[in-house]
Amino acid sequence: MLEPKVWQLTAGSVVAGLALAAVAVAVAGPWDSGQRKAEREWAAAQGRTGGAHHDPRAPRTPSPAPSAPEVLSVLTAQGAEPAELADLSAGLGKALGPLLDDKALGKLRTASVVDAATGKPLYGKAADTPMTPASTVKIATMAAALSALGPDHRIATTVTATRDAKTLTLVGGGDATLDREGLRSLAEDTTRVLHDRGVTKVTLHYDASLYSGPRAHPIGPNDNIAPVDALMAGQGRLDKSTRGPAPRSGDPAGDAADLFAELLREEGVRTTAAPTAAKPAKPARSAKAAGSAEVVAKTYSRPLSALVERALTESDNDVAESLARQTALATGRPASFAGAEQAVRAQLEKLEVPLTGARFADGSGLDRKDRASAALLTALLARAADPDHPELRPVLTGLPVARFSGTLRNRYQDAAPAAGLIRAKTGTLTGVNTLAGTAVDSRGRLLAFAFMAGSTSSPGEAQAVLDRLSASLVR
């Protein structure tokens, strides 16, 4: 049992950490979406003052999110003299060295710590060595998507109709967060148009042709990811879950179309038969023919900033693969695994981060062919804190918070005073454990870190060491 003074110190550390986290939440705004909204309401609840009320009905047309030039300006403005950084570097070497020698990390481990305000390296152990990153590769995927598309971008799902409005096509745009309510919105808007034209019975097709190449992830059927389709509802989940592993449909696009047909019927529009996949469009012979398909309804995803936060906070593999393909589309490449890999790398090259040995075989980190160095991950985190790259800020705001949110909700139980002071993306595959994120040290400086272990035998023990490594940065 802990002595009273130890309990007091631990409790005080947690309270202090959560208080600083609440300040960081206010500084890291301004998006009212995803992780930012959840943290702000949670912080308000702790003060017993109540949170703001938000309309649960999302807009059906895009509303650009505000830009964020001052995000994290308080933290990133705190520079440091060279001598101070040298002292910090020496201290990190003494603190991290013994922890990195822990046998729980196996024989292959790397590390990188940089000052987020300046990007200057403070500590490294084989930092340039490419490793299997597991889900920490999502940091690279998200940075590339934000760089290519911007945080305000929204993904559309569309319904088109023939000139007589008797044939509809549900067209997927790649929104991996589309759910029953989103389809209901489409159904309501569609039937409103059909009723105005006196149509109560239609033929329904669906179009998921936006993506190309293999639909199945290289790991094969897996509860951690659905087939990568441009059209899906509820991420193809066959249960009522909204996050984490779950049995998945083998045909998310077809199932989404079936659900849309059901919702149309609820609104008074019957379908002639079960929905079928739309035939590939033939080249139009005239402008008149090209305009024969009319858009009658459209719904949009939340802004890309919110999608990035969701992908990082909950380690959402479906959203990650979707955003990798959106990056490919934005850069004129095929929306396939191969095209997405080319697009992600090209965008990261523009950010001038170290890419030697890097490989982005997928966007989620489930593919063991992925490669990233600890130095690459910390460089991306530093870019996200750079005032010159406000578009990348959701990479930081989406990171799970120690003892509070996402995949870190149940971590750091024995690593006080980490609660609220560490935000990090986890990575876990069999034999692979990684952690990359930011920590606020005792002087209020923001540090970016990445710790990677590639030959672990016990994930629980390895995770505990990674937690202690990052918690040591706070001290």
XYZ file of C-alpha atoms in Angstrom:
475
model
C 0.000 0.000 0.000
C 1.264 3.458 -0.841
C 2.214 5.779 1.997
C -0.057 8.841 2.532
C 2.545 11.230 1.101
C 2.855 9.122 -2.034
C -0.912 9.115 -2.472
C -0.946 12.890 -2.038
C 1.829 13.339 -4.582
C 0.102 11.065 -7.097
C -3.284 12.723 -6.660
C -1.705 16.147 -6.889
C 0.107 15.189 -10.064
C -3.095 13.929 -11.659
C -5.010 17.075 -10.712
C -2.185 19.289 -11.957
C -1.970 17.313 -15.167
C -5.690 17.512 -15.818
C -5.677 21.227 -15.044
C -2.889 21.807 -17.569
C -4.746 19.600 -20.042
C -7.798 21.826 -19.686
C -5.606 24.853 -20.454
C -4.122 23.039 -23.446
C -7.646 22.278 -24.653
C -8.507 25.959 -24.657
C -5.276 26.814 -26.439
C -5.536 24.001 -28.965
C -8.975 24.892 -30.312
C -10.796 26.266 -32.185
C -12.512 23.349 -33.954
C -15.846 22.351 -32.444
C -15.507 18.787 -33.614
C -14.254 15.393 -32.617
C -11.643 15.332 -29.892
C -11.639 19.089 -29.303
C -15.354 19.188 -28.511
C -15.167 16.136 -26.252
C -12.266 17.533 -24.245
C -13.826 20.953 -23.813
C -17.108 19.501 -22.557
C -15.269 17.079 -20.252
C -13.155 19.898 -18.790
C -16.295 21.975 -18.225
C -17.972 19.046 -16.481
C -15.061 18.722 -14.042
C -15.636 22.339 -13.021
C -19.355 21.562 -12.388
C -20.264 24.511 -14.584
C -21.789 22.494 -17.392
C -20.869 22.297 -21.050
C -22.193 24.143 -24.040
C -25.239 22.782 -25.790
C -24.689 21.756 -29.390
C -27.302 20.988 -31.978
C -27.069 17.220 -32.628
C -28.269 17.619 -36.216
C -25.284 18.043 -38.509
C -25.631 20.420 -41.450
C -26.443 18.822 -44.795
C -24.314 21.242 -46.731
C -20.637 21.981 -46.102
C -19.722 24.746 -43.733
C -15.983 25.446 -43.791
C -14.262 25.093 -40.445
C -12.322 28.165 -39.301
C -8.583 28.332 -39.843
C -6.323 27.971 -36.822
C -3.197 30.142 -37.152
C -2.777 30.549 -33.392
C -3.300 26.948 -32.300
C -0.797 25.945 -29.605
C 0.914 29.312 -29.974
C 1.429 29.504 -26.208
C 3.394 26.292 -26.081
C 5.285 26.663 -29.348
C 6.339 30.207 -28.526
C 8.458 28.964 -25.646
C 11.868 28.699 -27.205
C 15.022 27.746 -25.343
C 18.642 28.848 -25.273
C 21.189 26.374 -26.702
C 22.714 25.812 -23.263
C 19.309 25.027 -21.803
C 18.600 22.518 -24.570
C 22.024 20.951 -24.026
C 21.263 20.485 -20.331
C 17.873 19.021 -21.197
C 19.464 16.649 -23.707
C 21.957 15.413 -21.130
C 19.192 14.859 -18.606
C 17.119 12.922 -21.107
C 20.057 10.649 -21.840
C 20.369 9.739 -18.166
C 16.631 9.210 -17.746
C 15.817 7.340 -20.962
C 18.911 5.166 -21.385
C 18.188 2.698 -18.558
C 14.509 2.439 -19.487
C 15.331 1.666 -23.109
C 17.525 -1.191 -21.911
C 14.511 -2.924 -20.371
C 14.314 -6.470 -21.766
C 10.536 -6.080 -22.211
C 11.298 -4.026 -25.346
C 13.095 -6.952 -26.957
C 16.336 -6.668 -28.886
C 15.274 -4.007 -31.387
C 14.263 -0.602 -30.047
C 14.659 2.986 -31.266
C 13.883 6.413 -29.818
C 13.693 10.081 -30.736
C 12.858 13.157 -28.653
C 12.788 16.667 -30.124
C 11.908 20.138 -28.875
C 8.563 20.767 -30.563
C 9.073 24.539 -30.604
C 12.332 24.384 -32.559
C 12.381 20.875 -34.003
C 15.862 20.381 -32.539
C 16.767 16.783 -31.580
C 17.260 16.304 -27.845
C 17.751 12.540 -27.655
C 18.108 9.709 -30.124
C 18.764 5.997 -30.165
C 18.980 4.577 -33.695
C 16.443 7.306 -34.481
C 16.906 7.006 -38.262
C 16.415 3.218 -38.352
C 13.237 2.249 -40.248
C 10.915 0.144 -38.077
C 7.485 -1.415 -38.400
C 5.412 1.443 -36.976
C 2.045 -0.326 -36.549
C -0.681 2.281 -35.966
C 1.735 5.150 -35.360
C 1.949 5.314 -39.157
C -1.458 6.994 -38.932
C 0.446 10.153 -37.928
C 2.015 10.145 -41.392
C -1.276 9.324 -43.117
C -3.110 12.143 -41.356
C -0.357 14.692 -41.987
C -0.402 13.826 -45.693
C -4.194 14.096 -45.925
C -4.280 17.457 -44.158
C -1.445 18.745 -46.313
C -3.189 17.688 -49.531
C -6.794 18.581 -48.669
C -6.791 21.036 -45.771
C -8.682 20.710 -42.463
C -11.936 22.140 -43.882
C -12.419 19.481 -46.565
C -15.590 17.364 -46.399
C -16.362 14.112 -48.208
C -19.658 13.929 -50.084
C -22.067 11.034 -50.573
C -24.494 11.699 -53.417
C -27.756 10.492 -54.898
C -28.309 11.038 -58.619
C -31.471 10.475 -60.653
C -32.272 10.000 -64.296
C -34.262 12.672 -66.094
C -37.571 10.963 -65.273
C -36.426 10.449 -61.641
C -37.372 6.771 -61.798
C -33.825 5.450 -61.491
C -31.583 6.459 -58.594
C -27.893 5.844 -57.948
C -26.305 6.082 -54.525
C -22.748 7.278 -55.177
C -20.035 6.709 -52.582
C -17.428 9.426 -52.131
C -15.260 7.577 -49.631
C -16.775 8.737 -46.335
C -15.860 5.970 -43.876
C -17.904 7.692 -41.153
C -21.225 7.574 -43.032
C -23.858 5.987 -40.786
C -27.559 5.264 -40.673
C -28.407 8.860 -39.809
C -26.388 10.170 -42.733
C -28.233 7.828 -45.089
C -31.540 8.822 -43.499
C -30.763 12.453 -44.295
C -30.103 11.465 -47.913
C -33.327 9.454 -48.046
C -35.390 12.358 -46.698
C -33.924 14.838 -49.176
C -34.291 12.366 -52.054
C -37.932 11.549 -51.357
C -38.769 15.218 -51.063
C -37.606 15.683 -54.667
C -39.367 12.510 -55.836
C -42.661 13.420 -54.200
C -42.554 16.828 -55.874
C -42.327 14.983 -59.187
C -45.000 12.441 -58.328
C -42.583 9.483 -58.222
C -43.169 6.797 -55.587
C -41.381 3.811 -57.117
C -37.770 3.685 -58.322
C -34.985 1.422 -59.463
C -31.971 1.789 -57.188
C -28.319 1.291 -58.108
C -25.172 2.020 -56.132
C -21.761 3.206 -57.291
C -18.594 2.462 -55.307
C -16.237 2.783 -58.271
C -14.297 5.769 -56.910
C -11.700 3.433 -55.419
C -9.618 1.073 -57.529
C -7.380 -1.912 -56.941
C -7.940 -4.593 -54.297
C -10.757 -3.929 -51.837
C -9.423 -6.384 -49.270
C -6.626 -5.265 -46.980
C -3.450 -7.381 -47.354
C -4.045 -8.911 -43.906
C -7.256 -10.476 -45.247
C -10.663 -10.545 -43.542
C -10.202 -9.075 -40.089
C -12.369 -7.611 -37.348
C -10.132 -4.530 -37.279
C -11.073 -3.294 -40.760
C -13.787 -3.631 -43.398
C -13.104 -4.091 -47.115
C -11.933 -0.704 -48.365
C -14.983 0.541 -50.274
C -15.893 4.071 -51.371
C -19.404 3.421 -50.052
C -20.164 1.991 -46.628
C -22.438 2.621 -43.671
C -21.383 2.017 -40.087
C -18.016 0.813 -41.418
C -19.610 -2.477 -42.421
C -20.014 -3.499 -38.787
C -22.331 -6.459 -38.229
C -23.035 -5.554 -34.612
C -24.063 -2.330 -32.876
C -20.527 -1.199 -32.052
C -19.138 2.116 -33.251
C -15.434 1.613 -32.506
C -12.874 -1.115 -32.023
C -12.834 -4.629 -33.511
C -16.128 -6.061 -34.762
C -17.345 -8.635 -37.309
C -17.434 -6.951 -40.731
C -19.497 -7.316 -43.862
C -17.869 -8.680 -46.979
C -19.875 -6.197 -49.078
C -20.141 -2.827 -47.283
C -21.287 -1.004 -50.444
C -24.137 -3.410 -51.144
C -25.228 -3.354 -47.511
C -25.241 0.477 -47.494
C -27.465 0.444 -50.594
C -29.832 -2.058 -48.963
C -30.098 0.205 -45.925
C -30.746 3.223 -48.152
C -33.553 1.324 -49.909
C -35.075 0.524 -46.514
C -34.950 4.188 -45.505
C -36.543 5.227 -48.806
C -39.412 2.835 -48.127
C -39.890 4.392 -44.694
C -40.309 7.723 -46.497
C -42.874 6.320 -48.906
C -40.716 5.441 -51.930
C -40.600 1.782 -52.976
C -37.845 0.115 -54.991
C -38.571 -2.209 -57.891
C -35.977 -4.753 -56.746
C -32.916 -5.129 -54.551
C -30.236 -2.505 -55.306
C -27.601 -3.490 -57.860
C -24.146 -2.156 -58.639
C -24.203 0.560 -61.263
C -22.666 -0.301 -64.616
C -19.515 1.624 -65.566
C -20.523 4.874 -67.208
C -20.024 5.115 -70.971
C -18.404 8.225 -72.452
C -21.086 10.842 -73.132
C -21.725 11.603 -76.829
C -22.987 15.079 -76.116
C -23.258 17.668 -73.359
C -26.982 16.893 -73.182
C -26.282 13.225 -72.536
C -23.591 14.041 -70.022
C -26.098 16.029 -67.990
C -28.763 13.302 -67.971
C -27.891 12.272 -64.376
C -29.061 14.924 -61.928
C -27.861 15.240 -58.336
C -30.977 15.195 -56.161
C -29.428 14.829 -52.690
C -26.056 15.078 -51.039
C -24.678 14.665 -47.530
C -21.236 15.537 -46.227
C -18.846 14.121 -43.680
C -17.629 16.245 -40.824
C -14.568 18.382 -41.676
C -11.319 16.560 -42.299
C -10.004 17.971 -39.008
C -12.647 15.922 -37.152
C -11.996 12.791 -39.241
C -8.277 13.034 -38.478
C -8.996 13.397 -34.777
C -11.251 10.349 -34.834
C -8.697 8.268 -36.718
C -5.965 9.119 -34.207
C -7.961 9.096 -30.974
C -9.675 5.767 -31.577
C -7.067 4.339 -33.984
C -9.823 4.006 -36.585
C -8.418 1.882 -39.400
C -11.347 2.419 -41.776
C -11.054 6.205 -41.578
C -7.278 5.980 -41.988
C -7.533 3.938 -45.198
C -10.234 6.271 -46.489
C -8.087 9.363 -45.918
C -5.087 7.734 -47.586
C -7.236 7.287 -50.708
C -8.621 10.805 -50.445
C -5.005 11.969 -50.525
C -4.446 9.932 -53.678
C -7.507 11.454 -55.341
C -6.461 14.967 -54.354
C -3.078 14.480 -56.005
C -4.359 12.869 -59.204
C -3.355 9.289 -58.372
C -5.423 6.085 -58.408
C -7.415 5.603 -55.212
C -5.774 2.257 -54.439
C -3.263 0.986 -51.898
C -0.447 1.654 -54.377
C -1.757 5.085 -55.384
C -2.262 6.081 -51.757
C 1.296 5.067 -50.885
C 2.676 7.258 -53.666
C 0.476 10.178 -52.645
C 1.327 10.005 -48.936
C 5.039 9.903 -49.647
C 4.798 12.801 -52.103
C 2.974 14.974 -49.557
C 5.470 14.171 -46.819
C 8.335 15.059 -49.136
C 6.787 18.523 -49.418
C 6.893 18.772 -45.622
C 10.653 18.066 -45.736
C 10.692 15.302 -43.142
C 13.222 12.417 -43.104
C 11.881 9.626 -45.339
C 14.914 7.378 -45.751
C 13.697 3.785 -45.643
C 10.054 4.840 -45.120
C 7.246 2.763 -46.646
C 3.500 3.429 -46.539
C 2.039 0.144 -47.753
C -1.284 1.091 -46.182
C -2.772 4.039 -44.329
C -3.677 2.287 -41.082
C -0.515 0.486 -39.997
C -2.003 -2.998 -40.148
C 0.436 -3.943 -42.928
C 3.800 -5.154 -41.600
C 5.456 -3.847 -44.760
C 5.061 -0.303 -43.449
C 8.304 1.357 -42.345
C 8.917 4.577 -40.436
C 11.733 5.836 -38.270
C 11.374 7.425 -34.857
C 12.953 10.546 -36.366
C 10.238 10.696 -39.051
C 7.455 10.518 -36.463
C 8.917 13.243 -34.244
C 9.600 15.431 -37.284
C 5.935 15.156 -38.290
C 4.802 16.030 -34.765
C 7.114 19.044 -34.754
C 5.716 20.129 -38.138
C 2.217 19.882 -36.685
C 3.281 22.270 -33.881
C 4.906 24.684 -36.301
C 2.997 28.001 -36.592
C 3.770 27.904 -40.314
C 1.660 24.732 -40.685
C -1.682 25.406 -38.968
C -3.349 22.966 -41.365
C -1.550 20.114 -39.578
C -2.736 20.989 -36.089
C -5.356 18.182 -35.889
C -2.428 15.731 -35.840
C -1.720 17.040 -32.330
C -5.266 17.695 -31.158
C -6.339 14.211 -32.223
C -3.737 12.365 -30.160
C -5.255 10.399 -27.254
C -4.665 11.899 -23.797
C -3.082 9.788 -21.035
C -5.678 8.369 -18.612
C -8.425 10.302 -20.419
C -9.282 9.411 -24.004
C -9.071 6.937 -26.845
C -6.432 4.230 -26.821
C -4.708 5.841 -23.823
C -7.846 5.831 -21.696
C -6.629 2.837 -19.684
C -2.868 3.395 -19.980
C -0.428 5.096 -17.578
C -2.023 3.603 -14.490
C 1.394 3.362 -12.802
C 3.121 6.249 -14.537
C 2.226 9.377 -12.532
C 2.338 12.301 -13.213
C 1.572 11.492 -16.858
C -2.212 11.946 -16.696
C -3.250 14.859 -18.867
C 0.331 15.781 -19.758
C 0.983 13.180 -22.455
C -0.815 12.812 -25.770
C 0.291 9.928 -27.951
C -0.623 7.531 -30.751
C -0.245 3.895 -29.861
C 0.877 1.117 -32.176
C 0.421 -2.600 -31.576
C 0.981 -5.663 -33.712
C 2.206 -9.071 -32.610
C 5.821 -8.454 -31.557
C 5.548 -4.701 -32.289
C 4.834 -1.965 -29.748
C 5.247 1.734 -30.532
C 4.259 5.073 -29.014
C 4.636 8.543 -30.525
C 3.282 11.858 -29.318
C 3.911 14.905 -27.157
C 4.659 15.535 -23.499
C 4.672 18.748 -21.480
C 7.760 18.817 -19.240
C 8.123 20.432 -15.828
C 9.046 23.783 -17.426
C 6.010 23.805 -19.695
C 8.027 22.917 -22.815
C 6.342 20.747 -25.428
C 8.461 17.716 -26.374
C 7.726 15.396 -29.291
C 8.762 11.771 -28.823
C 8.686 8.401 -30.533
C 9.636 5.080 -28.949
C 9.553 1.947 -31.111
C 10.119 -1.699 -30.183
C 10.127 -4.366 -32.869
C 10.704 -7.708 -31.140
C 8.568 -7.730 -28.018
C 7.245 -10.909 -26.434
C 4.714 -9.435 -23.989
C 2.608 -6.498 -25.247
C 1.480 -5.602 -21.729
C 5.012 -5.397 -20.384
C 6.254 -3.509 -23.438
C 3.436 -0.977 -23.192
C 4.219 -0.397 -19.516
C 7.845 0.423 -20.389
C 6.758 2.755 -23.200
C 4.467 4.508 -20.729
C 7.327 4.941 -18.261
C 9.602 6.258 -21.017
C 7.158 8.962 -22.043
C 6.227 9.751 -18.423
C 9.913 10.387 -17.682
C 9.762 13.309 -20.134
C 7.253 15.044 -17.870
C 9.607 14.836 -14.933
